[in-house]
Tab-separated table of C-alpha atoms in Angstrom:
chain	number	residue	atom	x	y	z
A	1	UNK	CA	55.529	99.439	175.572
A	2	UNK	CA	53.585	98.371	178.688
A	3	UNK	CA	52.262	101.478	179.294
A	4	UNK	CA	50.992	101.324	175.801
A	5	UNK	CA	48.689	98.445	175.843
A	6	UNK	CA	47.502	99.396	179.199
A	7	UNK	CA	46.746	102.774	178.175
A	8	UNK	CA	45.154	100.921	174.915
A	9	UNK	CA	42.865	98.899	177.094
A	10	UNK	CA	42.009	101.672	179.110
A	11	UNK	CA	40.863	103.504	176.313
A	12	UNK	CA	38.629	100.375	174.753
A	13	UNK	CA	37.017	100.131	178.699
A	14	UNK	CA	39.335	97.600	179.646
A	15	UNK	CA	38.229	95.150	176.963
A	16	UNK	CA	40.412	91.391	176.047
A	17	UNK	CA	43.233	93.078	173.599
A	18	UNK	CA	41.600	89.382	171.368
A	19	UNK	CA	38.445	91.102	171.686
A	20	UNK	CA	39.717	94.172	169.386
A	21	UNK	CA	41.364	94.274	165.969
A	22	UNK	CA	41.778	96.854	163.139
A	23	UNK	CA	38.998	99.177	163.664
A	24	UNK	CA	39.782	99.963	167.849
A	25	UNK	CA	43.707	100.463	166.844
A	26	UNK	CA	43.410	102.510	164.301
A	27	UNK	CA	40.624	104.622	166.752
A	28	UNK	CA	43.209	104.657	169.375
A	29	UNK	CA	45.772	105.683	167.689
A	30	UNK	CA	43.961	108.288	166.355
A	31	UNK	CA	42.852	109.948	169.184
A	32	UNK	CA	46.708	109.885	170.470
A	33	UNK	CA	46.513	112.873	167.940
A	34	UNK	CA	43.660	114.216	168.165
A	35	UNK	CA	43.119	114.623	171.295
A	36	UNK	CA	46.460	114.002	173.560
A	37	UNK	CA	48.339	115.984	171.367
A	38	UNK	CA	50.761	113.342	171.201
A	39	UNK	CA	54.490	113.969	169.335
A	40	UNK	CA	54.740	111.464	165.593
A	41	UNK	CA	57.362	109.526	167.333
A	42	UNK	CA	54.954	108.027	170.061
A	43	UNK	CA	52.192	107.556	167.502
A	44	UNK	CA	54.747	105.815	165.862
A	45	UNK	CA	56.080	103.767	168.899
A	46	UNK	CA	52.299	103.227	170.264
A	47	UNK	CA	51.811	101.642	166.590
A	48	UNK	CA	54.983	99.450	166.655
A	49	UNK	CA	54.367	98.228	170.227
A	50	UNK	CA	50.131	97.195	169.012
A	51	UNK	CA	51.236	95.449	166.121
A	52	UNK	CA	54.034	93.485	168.095
A	53	UNK	CA	50.907	92.303	170.559
A	54	UNK	CA	49.242	91.070	167.935
A	55	UNK	CA	51.600	89.869	165.423
A	56	UNK	CA	54.033	88.144	167.813
A	57	UNK	CA	52.282	87.715	171.065
A	58	UNK	CA	48.502	86.753	170.609
A	59	UNK	CA	49.846	85.556	167.258
A	60	UNK	CA	46.570	87.727	165.126
A	61	UNK	CA	47.952	88.085	161.243
A	62	UNK	CA	46.060	92.231	160.707
A	63	UNK	CA	46.168	93.737	158.085
A	64	UNK	CA	48.239	96.945	156.932
A	65	UNK	CA	46.071	99.468	159.116
A	66	UNK	CA	45.815	102.793	157.069
A	67	UNK	CA	43.272	106.115	157.472
A	68	UNK	CA	44.911	107.150	160.863
A	69	UNK	CA	44.862	110.555	161.864
A	70	UNK	CA	48.742	111.231	162.437
A	71	UNK	CA	50.214	113.725	164.698
A	72	UNK	CA	51.698	116.430	163.123
A	73	UNK	CA	55.677	116.145	163.703
A	74	UNK	CA	56.587	119.701	164.978
A	75	UNK	CA	58.441	122.007	162.616
A	76	UNK	CA	60.163	124.307	165.239
A	77	UNK	CA	63.145	125.954	164.509
A	78	UNK	CA	65.720	124.586	165.784
A	79	UNK	CA	68.726	126.763	168.020
A	80	UNK	CA	71.802	127.434	166.595
A	81	UNK	CA	74.599	129.237	168.105
A	82	UNK	CA	76.125	132.066	166.282
A	83	UNK	CA	79.775	132.199	165.550
A	84	UNK	CA	80.357	134.425	167.934
A	85	UNK	CA	78.618	132.673	170.461
A	86	UNK	CA	80.058	129.910	169.905
A	87	UNK	CA	83.418	131.489	170.421
A	88	UNK	CA	82.430	133.106	174.463
A	89	UNK	CA	81.805	129.653	174.866
A	90	UNK	CA	85.524	128.045	174.100
A	91	UNK	CA	86.850	131.195	175.131
A	92	UNK	CA	85.821	130.036	178.515
A	93	UNK	CA	87.022	126.362	178.264
A	94	UNK	CA	90.737	125.240	178.995
A	95	UNK	CA	92.688	121.539	177.887
A	96	UNK	CA	90.819	118.920	177.167
A	97	UNK	CA	87.341	120.877	178.180
A	98	UNK	CA	88.391	122.977	175.086
A	99	UNK	CA	89.613	120.049	172.466
A	100	UNK	CA	86.064	118.148	173.259
A	101	UNK	CA	84.206	121.246	172.631
A	102	UNK	CA	85.916	122.050	169.479
A	103	UNK	CA	85.604	119.002	168.552
A	104	UNK	CA	81.596	118.520	169.187
A	105	UNK	CA	81.019	121.924	167.310
A	106	UNK	CA	83.907	121.455	164.352
A	107	UNK	CA	82.674	117.349	163.471
A	108	UNK	CA	78.787	117.905	164.434
A	109	UNK	CA	79.407	114.766	166.657
A	110	UNK	CA	77.208	114.443	169.987
A	111	UNK	CA	79.095	113.967	172.936
A	112	UNK	CA	78.329	110.815	173.872
A	113	UNK	CA	79.744	109.993	170.094
A	114	UNK	CA	83.355	112.170	170.740
A	115	UNK	CA	84.309	110.615	174.170
A	116	UNK	CA	83.481	106.868	172.901
A	117	UNK	CA	86.042	107.383	170.371
A	118	UNK	CA	88.491	104.940	169.595
A	119	UNK	CA	92.243	105.651	168.700
A	120	UNK	CA	91.856	103.537	165.618
A	121	UNK	CA	88.353	106.178	164.645
A	122	UNK	CA	90.567	108.799	164.243
A	123	UNK	CA	92.412	109.264	160.284
A	124	UNK	CA	94.709	111.978	160.755
A	125	UNK	CA	95.974	111.241	156.497
A	126	UNK	CA	92.005	112.173	155.528
A	127	UNK	CA	91.761	114.298	158.036
A	128	UNK	CA	88.196	112.216	158.847
A	129	UNK	CA	86.466	110.905	162.070
A	130	UNK	CA	84.835	107.544	162.116
A	131	UNK	CA	81.552	107.737	164.233
A	132	UNK	CA	80.482	104.246	165.150
A	133	UNK	CA	77.278	103.256	165.740
A	134	UNK	CA	75.968	106.885	165.742
A	135	UNK	CA	72.220	107.971	165.643
A	136	UNK	CA	69.766	105.128	163.419
A	137	UNK	CA	72.888	103.020	164.806
A	138	UNK	CA	74.959	103.421	161.982
A	139	UNK	CA	78.164	104.262	161.654
A	140	UNK	CA	79.396	107.507	159.669
A	141	UNK	CA	82.506	109.199	158.741
A	142	UNK	CA	82.767	113.487	159.517
A	143	UNK	CA	85.631	115.576	158.471
A	144	UNK	CA	88.400	116.061	160.801
A	145	UNK	CA	89.333	119.944	161.387
A	146	UNK	CA	92.892	119.953	160.545
A	147	UNK	CA	93.322	123.322	163.047
A	148	UNK	CA	92.740	120.704	165.677
A	149	UNK	CA	95.250	118.191	164.936
A	150	UNK	CA	97.387	119.158	167.186
A	151	UNK	CA	95.470	118.806	170.200
A	152	UNK	CA	94.192	115.453	169.001
A	153	UNK	CA	98.505	114.642	169.088
A	154	UNK	CA	98.906	115.499	172.294
A	155	UNK	CA	95.398	114.637	174.278
A	156	UNK	CA	97.369	110.853	172.060
A	157	UNK	CA	100.325	111.391	173.677
A	158	UNK	CA	98.859	111.353	177.385
A	159	UNK	CA	96.453	108.277	176.865
A	160	UNK	CA	99.476	106.768	175.352
A	161	UNK	CA	101.381	106.725	178.879
A	162	UNK	CA	98.320	106.288	180.779
A	163	UNK	CA	98.244	102.961	179.117
A	164	UNK	CA	101.250	102.342	179.117
A	165	UNK	CA	101.422	103.013	183.272
A	166	UNK	CA	98.513	100.910	183.118
A	167	UNK	CA	100.156	97.431	181.782
A	168	UNK	CA	103.112	97.649	183.894
A	169	UNK	CA	100.720	97.841	186.447
A	170	UNK	CA	98.553	94.885	184.994
A	171	UNK	CA	96.206	96.645	183.960
A	172	UNK	CA	95.267	98.647	180.485
A	173	UNK	CA	92.308	96.922	179.173
A	174	UNK	CA	89.268	98.922	177.540
A	175	UNK	CA	85.773	97.875	176.871
A	176	UNK	CA	85.085	95.488	173.860
A	177	UNK	CA	82.399	94.463	171.438
A	178	UNK	CA	81.430	91.137	173.170
A	179	UNK	CA	82.516	89.145	169.888
A	180	UNK	CA	84.964	90.715	169.460
A	181	UNK	CA	86.661	90.116	172.778
A	182	UNK	CA	85.870	86.695	172.376
A	183	UNK	CA	87.430	86.439	169.170
A	184	UNK	CA	90.722	88.770	170.247
A	185	UNK	CA	91.180	88.357	173.903
A	186	UNK	CA	94.397	90.666	173.921
A	187	UNK	CA	92.896	93.442	171.859
A	188	UNK	CA	91.849	95.172	174.922
A	189	UNK	CA	94.791	95.921	175.195
A	190	UNK	CA	96.180	97.037	172.443
A	191	UNK	CA	96.249	100.848	171.523
A	192	UNK	CA	94.212	101.013	168.291
A	193	UNK	CA	91.788	100.136	170.776
A	194	UNK	CA	92.024	102.395	173.493
A	195	UNK	CA	89.786	106.109	173.992
A	196	UNK	CA	90.576	108.967	172.498
A	197	UNK	CA	89.803	110.365	176.143
A	198	UNK	CA	90.276	108.183	179.035
A	199	UNK	CA	89.093	108.550	181.667
A	200	UNK	CA	91.424	109.923	185.288
A	201	UNK	CA	90.829	106.871	187.148
A	202	UNK	CA	90.105	102.903	186.785
A	203	UNK	CA	86.911	101.024	187.960
A	204	UNK	CA	86.508	99.347	190.626
A	205	UNK	CA	83.999	96.963	188.819
A	206	UNK	CA	84.936	97.549	185.304
A	207	UNK	CA	84.454	94.332	182.677
A	208	UNK	CA	87.471	92.534	183.174
A	209	UNK	CA	88.622	93.758	186.200
A	210	UNK	CA	91.737	95.572	184.794
A	211	UNK	CA	90.316	98.105	183.054
A	212	UNK	CA	89.237	102.157	183.486
A	213	UNK	CA	85.702	103.703	184.293
A	214	UNK	CA	84.237	104.944	181.347
A	215	UNK	CA	82.780	108.585	181.894
A	216	UNK	CA	79.050	109.215	182.835
A	217	UNK	CA	78.656	109.742	179.351
A	218	UNK	CA	80.532	107.137	177.478
A	219	UNK	CA	78.637	104.654	180.211
A	220	UNK	CA	74.825	105.839	178.536
A	221	UNK	CA	75.757	105.007	175.898
A	222	UNK	CA	78.234	101.852	176.235
A	223	UNK	CA	75.086	99.025	176.133
A	224	UNK	CA	74.854	100.076	172.156
A	225	UNK	CA	78.819	98.904	171.597
A	226	UNK	CA	77.623	95.088	172.572
A	227	UNK	CA	75.203	95.403	170.238
A	228	UNK	CA	75.467	92.979	167.137
A	229	UNK	CA	75.060	94.780	164.330
A	230	UNK	CA	77.922	97.126	165.989
A	231	UNK	CA	80.426	93.959	167.027
A	232	UNK	CA	79.864	92.912	162.824
A	233	UNK	CA	81.095	96.603	161.718
A	234	UNK	CA	83.960	96.569	164.323
A	235	UNK	CA	85.235	93.309	163.017
């Protein structure tokens, strides 16, 4: 946001935002599209930032901004592996890496979503996987390939053994949504909340000092699990 504000002010030769309004915003956004060739998403972010500045900070009630020169959305065709290429990649992986890659291919999950799976998110009876707080901060269900069920059961057996050892040593807690952790203090040790793919080492500074470290990919998305929207969906 700060970069947008500074760029907006520079574009209008350092005029104060209080001295400007709809016309200046329209001119700036059109400039982004026609001269800077920014992506449509970048232009939308700039519009949202400026609306927030005027309506929430400066308390200026701006009307709807129309007739903006819109940035063109990318129409590039995504690069997709052929089935043969996928088989070549999978043939070079083994163990847990093969299982994770197979899940990504078979379910359409992102890597961070796969590494964030909890035991309770797997439904073997319906052959479904529940993805929590995925793209657009939405939950969704996706199909679970039947051929991956045996490998997933083996992975869960490994995770359960690790969990039991942790409990015996006074550990065994995982990261929990804040509201649920307060409402159910012991839930962090329950099997259903454990990660399907736990880290192989304990964190030196986990949420409660008693858990296992998240992988780097899971750590990048861990803040999403703290959002109130996610907390309510887990309840």
